[in-house]
Coordinates of N, CA and C in Angstrom, one line a residue:
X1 N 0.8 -1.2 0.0 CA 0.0 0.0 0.0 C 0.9 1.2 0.0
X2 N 0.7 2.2 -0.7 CA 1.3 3.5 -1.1 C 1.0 4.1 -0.6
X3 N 1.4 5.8 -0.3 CA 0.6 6.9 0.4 C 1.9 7.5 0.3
X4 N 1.4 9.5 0.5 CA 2.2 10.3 0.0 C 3.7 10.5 1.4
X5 N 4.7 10.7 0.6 CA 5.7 10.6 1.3 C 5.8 10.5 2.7
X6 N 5.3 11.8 3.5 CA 4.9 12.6 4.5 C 4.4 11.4 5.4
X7 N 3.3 10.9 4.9 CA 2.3 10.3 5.7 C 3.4 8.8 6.3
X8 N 4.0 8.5 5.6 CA 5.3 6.9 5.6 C 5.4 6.9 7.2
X9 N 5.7 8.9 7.4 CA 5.9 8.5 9.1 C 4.9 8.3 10.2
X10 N 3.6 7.7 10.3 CA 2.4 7.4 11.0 C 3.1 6.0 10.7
X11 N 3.1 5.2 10.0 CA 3.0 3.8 9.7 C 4.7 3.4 10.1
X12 N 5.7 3.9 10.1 CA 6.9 3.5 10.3 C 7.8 4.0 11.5
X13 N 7.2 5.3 11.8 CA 8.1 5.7 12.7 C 8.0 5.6 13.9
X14 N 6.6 4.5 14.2 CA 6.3 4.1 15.8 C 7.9 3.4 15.9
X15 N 8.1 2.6 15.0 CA 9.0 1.8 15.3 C 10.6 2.3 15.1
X16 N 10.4 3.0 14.1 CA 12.0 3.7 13.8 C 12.6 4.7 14.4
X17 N 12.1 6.1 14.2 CA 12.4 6.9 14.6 C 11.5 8.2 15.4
X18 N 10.1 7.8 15.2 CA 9.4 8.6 15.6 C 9.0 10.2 15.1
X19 N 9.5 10.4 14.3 CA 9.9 11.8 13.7 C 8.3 12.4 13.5
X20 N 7.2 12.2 13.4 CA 6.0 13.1 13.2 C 5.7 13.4 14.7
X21 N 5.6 12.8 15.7 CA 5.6 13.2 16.7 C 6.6 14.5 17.7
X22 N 7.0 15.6 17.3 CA 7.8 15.9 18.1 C 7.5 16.4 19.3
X23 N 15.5 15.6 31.4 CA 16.2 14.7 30.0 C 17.4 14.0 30.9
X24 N 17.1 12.7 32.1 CA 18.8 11.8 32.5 C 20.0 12.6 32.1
X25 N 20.7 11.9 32.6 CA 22.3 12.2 32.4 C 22.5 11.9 31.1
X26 N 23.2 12.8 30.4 CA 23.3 13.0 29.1 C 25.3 12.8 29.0
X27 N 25.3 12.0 27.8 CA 26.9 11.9 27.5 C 26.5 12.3 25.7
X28 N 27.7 12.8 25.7 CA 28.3 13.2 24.5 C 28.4 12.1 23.1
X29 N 29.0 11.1 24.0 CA 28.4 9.5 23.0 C 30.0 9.3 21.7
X30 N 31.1 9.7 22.2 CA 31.9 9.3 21.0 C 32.1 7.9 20.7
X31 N 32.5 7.9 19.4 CA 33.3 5.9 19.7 C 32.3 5.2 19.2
X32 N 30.9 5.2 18.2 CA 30.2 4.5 18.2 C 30.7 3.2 17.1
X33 N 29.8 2.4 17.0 CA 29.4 1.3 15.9 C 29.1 2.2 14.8
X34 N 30.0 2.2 13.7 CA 29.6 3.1 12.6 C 28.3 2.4 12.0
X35 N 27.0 3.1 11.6 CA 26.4 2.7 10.5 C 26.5 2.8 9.6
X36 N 25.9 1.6 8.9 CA 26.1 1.3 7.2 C 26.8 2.9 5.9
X37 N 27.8 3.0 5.8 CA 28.0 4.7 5.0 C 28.3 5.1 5.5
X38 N 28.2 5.3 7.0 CA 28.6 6.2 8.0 C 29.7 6.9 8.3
X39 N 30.4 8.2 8.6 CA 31.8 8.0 8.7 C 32.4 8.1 10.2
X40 N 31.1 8.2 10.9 CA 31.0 8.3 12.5 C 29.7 8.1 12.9
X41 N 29.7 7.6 14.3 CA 28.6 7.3 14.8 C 28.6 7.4 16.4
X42 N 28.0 8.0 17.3 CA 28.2 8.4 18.4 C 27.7 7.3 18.9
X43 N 28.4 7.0 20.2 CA 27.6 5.7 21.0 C 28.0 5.6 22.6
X44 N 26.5 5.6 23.0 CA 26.6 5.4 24.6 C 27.8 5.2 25.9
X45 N 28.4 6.6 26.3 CA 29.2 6.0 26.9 C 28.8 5.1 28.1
X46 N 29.7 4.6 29.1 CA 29.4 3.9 29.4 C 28.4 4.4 31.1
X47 N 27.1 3.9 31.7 CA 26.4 5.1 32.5 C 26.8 4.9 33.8
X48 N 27.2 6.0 34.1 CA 27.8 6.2 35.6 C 26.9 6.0 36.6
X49 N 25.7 6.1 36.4 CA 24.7 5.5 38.2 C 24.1 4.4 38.0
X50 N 25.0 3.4 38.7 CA 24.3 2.5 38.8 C 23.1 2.1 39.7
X51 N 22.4 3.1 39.9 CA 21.2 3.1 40.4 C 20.3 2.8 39.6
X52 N 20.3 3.2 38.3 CA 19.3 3.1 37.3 C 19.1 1.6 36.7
X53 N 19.7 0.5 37.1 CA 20.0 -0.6 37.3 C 19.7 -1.8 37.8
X54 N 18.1 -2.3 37.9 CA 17.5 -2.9 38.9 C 16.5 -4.2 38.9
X55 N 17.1 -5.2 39.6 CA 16.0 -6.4 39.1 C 14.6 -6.3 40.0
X56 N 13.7 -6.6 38.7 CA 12.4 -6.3 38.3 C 11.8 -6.6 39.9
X57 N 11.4 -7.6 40.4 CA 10.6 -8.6 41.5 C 11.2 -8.0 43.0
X58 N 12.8 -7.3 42.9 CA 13.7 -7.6 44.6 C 13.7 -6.2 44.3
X59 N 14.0 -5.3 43.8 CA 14.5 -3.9 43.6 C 16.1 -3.9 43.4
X60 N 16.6 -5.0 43.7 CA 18.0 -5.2 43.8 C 18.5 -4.3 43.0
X61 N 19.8 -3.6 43.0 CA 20.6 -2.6 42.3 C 21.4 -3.4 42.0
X62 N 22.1 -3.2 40.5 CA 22.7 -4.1 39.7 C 23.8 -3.2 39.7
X63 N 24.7 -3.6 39.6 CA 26.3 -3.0 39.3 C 26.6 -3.0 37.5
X64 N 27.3 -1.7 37.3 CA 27.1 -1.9 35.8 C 28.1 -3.1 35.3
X65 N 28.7 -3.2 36.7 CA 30.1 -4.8 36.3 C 28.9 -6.2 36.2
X66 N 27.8 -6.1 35.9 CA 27.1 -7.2 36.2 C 27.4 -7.7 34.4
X67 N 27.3 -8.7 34.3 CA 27.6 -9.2 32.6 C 26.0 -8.9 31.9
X68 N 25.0 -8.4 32.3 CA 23.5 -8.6 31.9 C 23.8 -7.3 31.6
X69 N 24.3 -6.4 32.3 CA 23.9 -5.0 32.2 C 25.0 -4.5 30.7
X70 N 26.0 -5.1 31.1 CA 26.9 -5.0 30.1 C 26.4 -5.0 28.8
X71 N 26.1 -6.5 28.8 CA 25.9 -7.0 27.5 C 24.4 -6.0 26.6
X72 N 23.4 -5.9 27.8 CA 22.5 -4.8 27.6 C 22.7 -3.5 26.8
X73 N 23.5 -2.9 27.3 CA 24.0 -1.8 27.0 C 24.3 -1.3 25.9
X74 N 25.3 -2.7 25.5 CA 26.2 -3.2 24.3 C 25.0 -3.3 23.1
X75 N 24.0 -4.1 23.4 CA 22.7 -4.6 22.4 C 22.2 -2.8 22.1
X76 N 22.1 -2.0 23.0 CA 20.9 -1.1 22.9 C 22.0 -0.2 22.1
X77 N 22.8 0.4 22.5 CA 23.7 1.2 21.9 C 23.9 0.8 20.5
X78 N 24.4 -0.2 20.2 CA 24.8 -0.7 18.6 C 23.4 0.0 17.8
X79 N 22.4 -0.9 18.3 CA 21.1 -0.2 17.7 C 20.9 0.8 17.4
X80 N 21.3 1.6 18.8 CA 20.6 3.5 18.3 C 22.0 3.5 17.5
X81 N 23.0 3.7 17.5 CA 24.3 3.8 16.5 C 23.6 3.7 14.9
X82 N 23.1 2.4 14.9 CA 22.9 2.2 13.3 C 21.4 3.0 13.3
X83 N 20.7 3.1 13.7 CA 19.2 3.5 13.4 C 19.2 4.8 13.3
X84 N 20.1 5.6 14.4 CA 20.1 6.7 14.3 C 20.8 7.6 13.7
X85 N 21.6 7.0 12.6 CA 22.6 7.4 11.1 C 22.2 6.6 10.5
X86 N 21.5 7.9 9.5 CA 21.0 7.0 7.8 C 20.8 8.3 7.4
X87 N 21.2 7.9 6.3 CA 20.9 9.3 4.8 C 20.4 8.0 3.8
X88 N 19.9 8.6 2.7 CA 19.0 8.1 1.5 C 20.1 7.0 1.0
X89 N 21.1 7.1 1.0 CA 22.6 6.4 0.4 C 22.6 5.2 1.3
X90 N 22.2 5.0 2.8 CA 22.9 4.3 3.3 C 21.4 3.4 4.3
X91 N 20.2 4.0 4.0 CA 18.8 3.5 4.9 C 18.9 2.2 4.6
X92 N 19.4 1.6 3.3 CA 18.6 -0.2 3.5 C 20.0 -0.8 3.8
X93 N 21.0 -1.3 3.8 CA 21.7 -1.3 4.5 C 21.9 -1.1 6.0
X94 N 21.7 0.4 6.2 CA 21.5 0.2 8.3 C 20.2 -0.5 8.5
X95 N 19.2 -0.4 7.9 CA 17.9 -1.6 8.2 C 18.4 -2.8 7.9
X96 N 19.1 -3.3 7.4 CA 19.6 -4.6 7.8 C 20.7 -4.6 8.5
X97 N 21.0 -3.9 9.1 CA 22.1 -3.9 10.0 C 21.5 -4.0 11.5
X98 N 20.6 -2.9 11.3 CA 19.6 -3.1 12.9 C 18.8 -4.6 13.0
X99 N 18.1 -4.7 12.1 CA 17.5 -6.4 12.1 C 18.6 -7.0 12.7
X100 N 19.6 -7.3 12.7 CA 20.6 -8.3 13.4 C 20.2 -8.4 14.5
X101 N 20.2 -7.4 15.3 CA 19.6 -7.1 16.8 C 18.1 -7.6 17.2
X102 N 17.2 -7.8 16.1 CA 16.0 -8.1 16.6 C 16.2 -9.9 16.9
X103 N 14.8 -9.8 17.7 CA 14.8 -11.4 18.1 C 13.4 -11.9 17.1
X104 N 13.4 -13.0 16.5 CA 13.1 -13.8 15.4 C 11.7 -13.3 14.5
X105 N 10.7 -13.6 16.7 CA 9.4 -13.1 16.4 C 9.3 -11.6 16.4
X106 N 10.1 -10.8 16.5 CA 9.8 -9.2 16.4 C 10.2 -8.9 14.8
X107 N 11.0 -9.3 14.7 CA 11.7 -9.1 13.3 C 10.6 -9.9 11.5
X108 N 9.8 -10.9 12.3 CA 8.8 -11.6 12.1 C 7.6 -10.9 11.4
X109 N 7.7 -10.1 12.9 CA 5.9 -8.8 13.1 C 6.4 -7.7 11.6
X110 N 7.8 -7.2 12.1 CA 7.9 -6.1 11.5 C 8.1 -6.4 9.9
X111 N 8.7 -7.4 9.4 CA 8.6 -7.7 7.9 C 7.0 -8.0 7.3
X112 N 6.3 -8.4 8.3 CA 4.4 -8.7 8.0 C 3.9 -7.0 7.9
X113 N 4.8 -6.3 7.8 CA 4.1 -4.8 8.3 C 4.9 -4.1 7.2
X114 N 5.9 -4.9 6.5 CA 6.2 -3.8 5.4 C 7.6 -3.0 6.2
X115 N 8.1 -3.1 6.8 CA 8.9 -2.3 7.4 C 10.4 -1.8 6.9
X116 N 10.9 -2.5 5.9 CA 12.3 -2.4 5.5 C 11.4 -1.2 4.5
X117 N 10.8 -1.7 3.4 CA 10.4 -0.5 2.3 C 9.5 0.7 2.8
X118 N 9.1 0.5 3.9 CA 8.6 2.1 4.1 C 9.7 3.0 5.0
X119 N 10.7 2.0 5.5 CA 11.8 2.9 6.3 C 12.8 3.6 4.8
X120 N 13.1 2.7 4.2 CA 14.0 3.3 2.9 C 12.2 4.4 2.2
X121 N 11.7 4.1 1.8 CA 10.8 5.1 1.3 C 10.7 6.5 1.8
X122 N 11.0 6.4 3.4 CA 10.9 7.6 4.5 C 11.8 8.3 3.7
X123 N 13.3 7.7 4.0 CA 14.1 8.3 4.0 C 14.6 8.6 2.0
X124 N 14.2 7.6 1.3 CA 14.4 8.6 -0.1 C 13.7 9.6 -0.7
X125 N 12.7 9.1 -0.2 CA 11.5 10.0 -0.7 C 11.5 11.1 -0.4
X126 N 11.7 11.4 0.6 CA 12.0 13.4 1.6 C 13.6 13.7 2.0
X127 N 14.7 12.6 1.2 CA 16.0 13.2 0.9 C 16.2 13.4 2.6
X128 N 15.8 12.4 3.1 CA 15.9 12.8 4.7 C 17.8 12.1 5.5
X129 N 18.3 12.9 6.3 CA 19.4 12.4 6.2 C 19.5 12.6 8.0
X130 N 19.7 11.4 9.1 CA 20.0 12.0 10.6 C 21.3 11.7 11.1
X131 N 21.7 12.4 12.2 CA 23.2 12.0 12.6 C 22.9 11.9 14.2
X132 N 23.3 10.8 14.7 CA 23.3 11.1 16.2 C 24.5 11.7 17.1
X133 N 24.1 12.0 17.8 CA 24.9 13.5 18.5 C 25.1 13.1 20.1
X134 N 24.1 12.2 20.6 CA 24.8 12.0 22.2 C 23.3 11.3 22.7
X135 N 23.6 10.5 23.8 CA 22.9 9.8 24.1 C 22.3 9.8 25.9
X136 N 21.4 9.4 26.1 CA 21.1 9.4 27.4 C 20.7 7.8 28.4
X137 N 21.2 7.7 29.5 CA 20.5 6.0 29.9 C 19.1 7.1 31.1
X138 N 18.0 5.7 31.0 CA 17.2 6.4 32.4 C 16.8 5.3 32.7
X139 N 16.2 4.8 33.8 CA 16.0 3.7 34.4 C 15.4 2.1 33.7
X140 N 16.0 1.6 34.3 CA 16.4 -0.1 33.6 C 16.3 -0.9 34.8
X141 N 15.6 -2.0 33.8 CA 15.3 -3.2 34.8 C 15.5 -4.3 34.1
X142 N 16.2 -5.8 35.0 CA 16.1 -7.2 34.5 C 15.6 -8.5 35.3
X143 N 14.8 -8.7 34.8 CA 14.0 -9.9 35.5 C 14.9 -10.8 36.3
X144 N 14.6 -11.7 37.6 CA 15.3 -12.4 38.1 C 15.6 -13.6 37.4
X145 N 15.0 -13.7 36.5 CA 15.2 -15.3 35.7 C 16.2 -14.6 34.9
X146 N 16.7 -13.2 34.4 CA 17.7 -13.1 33.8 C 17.5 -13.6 32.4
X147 N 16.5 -13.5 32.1 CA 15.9 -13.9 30.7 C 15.2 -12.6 29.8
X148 N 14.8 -12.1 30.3 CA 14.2 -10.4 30.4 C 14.6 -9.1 30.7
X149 N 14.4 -8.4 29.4 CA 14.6 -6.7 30.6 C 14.1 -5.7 30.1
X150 N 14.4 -4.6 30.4 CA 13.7 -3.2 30.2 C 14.5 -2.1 30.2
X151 N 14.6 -1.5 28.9 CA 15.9 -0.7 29.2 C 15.6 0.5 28.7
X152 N 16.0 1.6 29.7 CA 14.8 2.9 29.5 C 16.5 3.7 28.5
X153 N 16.5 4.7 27.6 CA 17.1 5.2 26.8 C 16.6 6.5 26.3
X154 N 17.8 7.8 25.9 CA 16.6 8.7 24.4 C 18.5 8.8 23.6
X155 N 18.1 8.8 23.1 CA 18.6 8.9 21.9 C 18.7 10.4 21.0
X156 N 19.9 11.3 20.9 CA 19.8 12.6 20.4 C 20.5 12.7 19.5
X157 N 20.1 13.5 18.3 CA 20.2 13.4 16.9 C 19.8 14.8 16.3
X158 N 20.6 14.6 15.0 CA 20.1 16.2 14.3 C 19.6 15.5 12.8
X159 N 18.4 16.3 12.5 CA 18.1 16.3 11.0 C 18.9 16.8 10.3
X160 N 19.7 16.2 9.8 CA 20.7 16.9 9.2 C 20.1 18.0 7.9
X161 N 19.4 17.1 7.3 CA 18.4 17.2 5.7 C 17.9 16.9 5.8
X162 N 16.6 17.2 5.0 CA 15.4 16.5 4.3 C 14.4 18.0 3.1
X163 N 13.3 17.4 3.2 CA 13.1 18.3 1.7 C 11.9 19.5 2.7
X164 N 11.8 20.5 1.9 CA 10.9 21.2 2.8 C 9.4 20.9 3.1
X165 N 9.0 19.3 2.3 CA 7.7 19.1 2.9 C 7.3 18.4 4.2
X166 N 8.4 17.7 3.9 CA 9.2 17.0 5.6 C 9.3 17.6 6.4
X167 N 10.1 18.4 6.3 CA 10.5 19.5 7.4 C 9.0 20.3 7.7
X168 N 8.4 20.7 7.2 CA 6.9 21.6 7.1 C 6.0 19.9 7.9
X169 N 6.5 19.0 7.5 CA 5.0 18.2 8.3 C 5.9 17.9 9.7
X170 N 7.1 18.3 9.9 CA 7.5 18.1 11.5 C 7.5 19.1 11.9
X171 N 6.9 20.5 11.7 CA 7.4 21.5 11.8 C 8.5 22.0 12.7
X172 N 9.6 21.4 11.5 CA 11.0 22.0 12.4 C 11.9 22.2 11.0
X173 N 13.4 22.5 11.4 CA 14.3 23.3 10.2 C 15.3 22.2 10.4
X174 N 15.9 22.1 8.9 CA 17.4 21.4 9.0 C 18.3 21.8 10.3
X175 N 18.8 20.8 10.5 CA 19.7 21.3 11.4 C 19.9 21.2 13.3
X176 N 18.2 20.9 13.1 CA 17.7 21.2 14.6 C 17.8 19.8 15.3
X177 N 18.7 19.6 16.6 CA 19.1 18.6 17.1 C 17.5 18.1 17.9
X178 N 16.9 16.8 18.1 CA 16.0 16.6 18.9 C 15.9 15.4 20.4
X179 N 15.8 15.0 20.8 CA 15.9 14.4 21.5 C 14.2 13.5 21.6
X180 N 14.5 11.9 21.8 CA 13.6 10.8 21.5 C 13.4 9.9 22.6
X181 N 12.6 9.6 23.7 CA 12.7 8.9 24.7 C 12.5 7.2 23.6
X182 N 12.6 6.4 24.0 CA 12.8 5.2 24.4 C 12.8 3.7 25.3
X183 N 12.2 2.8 25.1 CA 12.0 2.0 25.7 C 12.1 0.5 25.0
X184 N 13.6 0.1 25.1 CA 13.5 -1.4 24.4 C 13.8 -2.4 25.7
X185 N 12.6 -3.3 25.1 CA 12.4 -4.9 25.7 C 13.3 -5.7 25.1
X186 N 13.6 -6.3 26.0 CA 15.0 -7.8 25.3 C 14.7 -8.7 25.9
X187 N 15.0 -9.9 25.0 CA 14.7 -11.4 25.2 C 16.2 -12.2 25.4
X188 N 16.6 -12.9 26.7 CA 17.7 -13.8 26.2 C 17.3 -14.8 25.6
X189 N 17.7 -15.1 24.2 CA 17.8 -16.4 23.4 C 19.0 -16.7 22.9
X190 N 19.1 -18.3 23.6 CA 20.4 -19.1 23.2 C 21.7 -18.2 23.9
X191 N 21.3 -17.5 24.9 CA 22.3 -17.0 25.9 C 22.7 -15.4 25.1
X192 N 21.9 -15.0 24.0 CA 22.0 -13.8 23.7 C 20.6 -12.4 23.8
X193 N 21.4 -11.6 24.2 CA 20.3 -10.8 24.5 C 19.6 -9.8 23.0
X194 N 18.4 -9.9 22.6 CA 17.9 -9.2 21.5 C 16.8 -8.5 21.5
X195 N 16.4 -7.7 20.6 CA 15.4 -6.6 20.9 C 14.3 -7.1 20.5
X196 N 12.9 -7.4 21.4 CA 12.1 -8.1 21.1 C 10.8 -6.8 20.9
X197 N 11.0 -5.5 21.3 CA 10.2 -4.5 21.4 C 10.6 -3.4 21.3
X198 N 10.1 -1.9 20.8 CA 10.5 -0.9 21.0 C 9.8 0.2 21.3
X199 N 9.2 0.5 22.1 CA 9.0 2.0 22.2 C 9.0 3.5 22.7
X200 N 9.2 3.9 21.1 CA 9.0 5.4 20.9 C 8.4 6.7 21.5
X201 N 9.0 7.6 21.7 CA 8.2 8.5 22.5 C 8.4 9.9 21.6
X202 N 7.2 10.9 21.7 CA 7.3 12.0 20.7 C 8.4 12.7 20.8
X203 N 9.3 13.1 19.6 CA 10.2 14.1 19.9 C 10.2 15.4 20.8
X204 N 11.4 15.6 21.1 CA 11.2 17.0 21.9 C 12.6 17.9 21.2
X205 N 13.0 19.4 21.2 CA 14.1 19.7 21.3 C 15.0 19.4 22.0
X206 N 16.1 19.3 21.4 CA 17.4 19.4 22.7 C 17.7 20.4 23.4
X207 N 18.3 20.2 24.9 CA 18.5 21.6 25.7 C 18.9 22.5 24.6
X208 N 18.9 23.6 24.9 CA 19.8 24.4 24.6 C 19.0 25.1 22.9
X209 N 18.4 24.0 22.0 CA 17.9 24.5 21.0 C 16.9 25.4 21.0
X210 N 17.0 26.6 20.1 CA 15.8 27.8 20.3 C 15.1 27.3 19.3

């Protein structure tokens, strides 16, 4: 099913990027997982309170030395890295680069839904290009079976480009950094952790942006 450029973001960006919709300890994010074309990619440093840290049932506070939290971190980060750098050159490639990270049945849902061709359609069709710029952790949880978790994130990013109908249906200008809450679910399978869920929260500006 077709529909005009604009509209791609209702149907895609619950899951991608959120963009029609438009703050934790905040890091800078160097050193990331380059995405697909990329020539940099900012990525999660590593988060200094381990308060934010907690199994689900005990309240227990998790040390970020715990190997779950680690490996968590590792999963979510790579993700916003590739998802959150794409230009028109480089969208189906980081969409399959992100899929690595999903777990079987999520990746399952989102191919029944059209999802690789309306994420590359987003982004060629409105010349849309993002770059991530620094990242945020906010509170996280993992089930005591250690099979489960919940990892609270936003993710900050600049439009770099896009075309002025895009820009006019988000009402915002090239250029302007935003900030995206987050919330991914992870599954351990076969002793790996993967993204079985994601949700999106409406964009907001970044400090500091007039």
């Amino acid at each position: 099913m077709t529909a005009p450029a604009p509209r791609l973001v209702a149907a895609s960006v619950a899951l991608l990027i959120g963009l029609a919709a438009l703050t934790g300890c905040t890091d800078s994010a160097p050193d990331a997982a380059p995405a697909a074309g990329s020539t940099s990619t900012p990525t999660p440093s590593v988060d200094p309170d381990d308060t934010l840290w907690r199994v689900t049932s005990t309240d227990e506070r998790l040390p970020l030395e715990d190997p779950d939290v680690q490996e968590l971190q590792k999963v979510v980060a790579l993700h916003s890295g590739v998802s959150d750098n794409r230009s028109p050159a480089t969208v189906r490639a980081s969409v399959a680069a992100e899929e690595e990270s999903f777990a079987p049945l999520f990746l399952e849902r989102l191919s029944g839904q059209g999802y690789e061709e309306a994420v590359v359609a987003m982004y060629v069709d409105n010349d849309l290009t993002i770059e991530q710029t620094g990242v945020a952790w906010t509170p996280s949880t993992v089930d005591a079976d250690r099979m489960h978790a919940t990892v609270g994130f936003e993710s900050i990013f600049r439009i770099v480009s896009a075309s002025d109908g895009f820009l006019h249906e988000l009402d915002a200008e090239a250029g302007v950094e935003v900030v995206q809450p987050r919330e991914y679910r992870l599954t351990k399978i076969d002793g790996a952790w993967l993204i079985d869920d994601i949700e999106k929260g409406p964009l907001r500006k970044a400090q500091g942006t007039p």
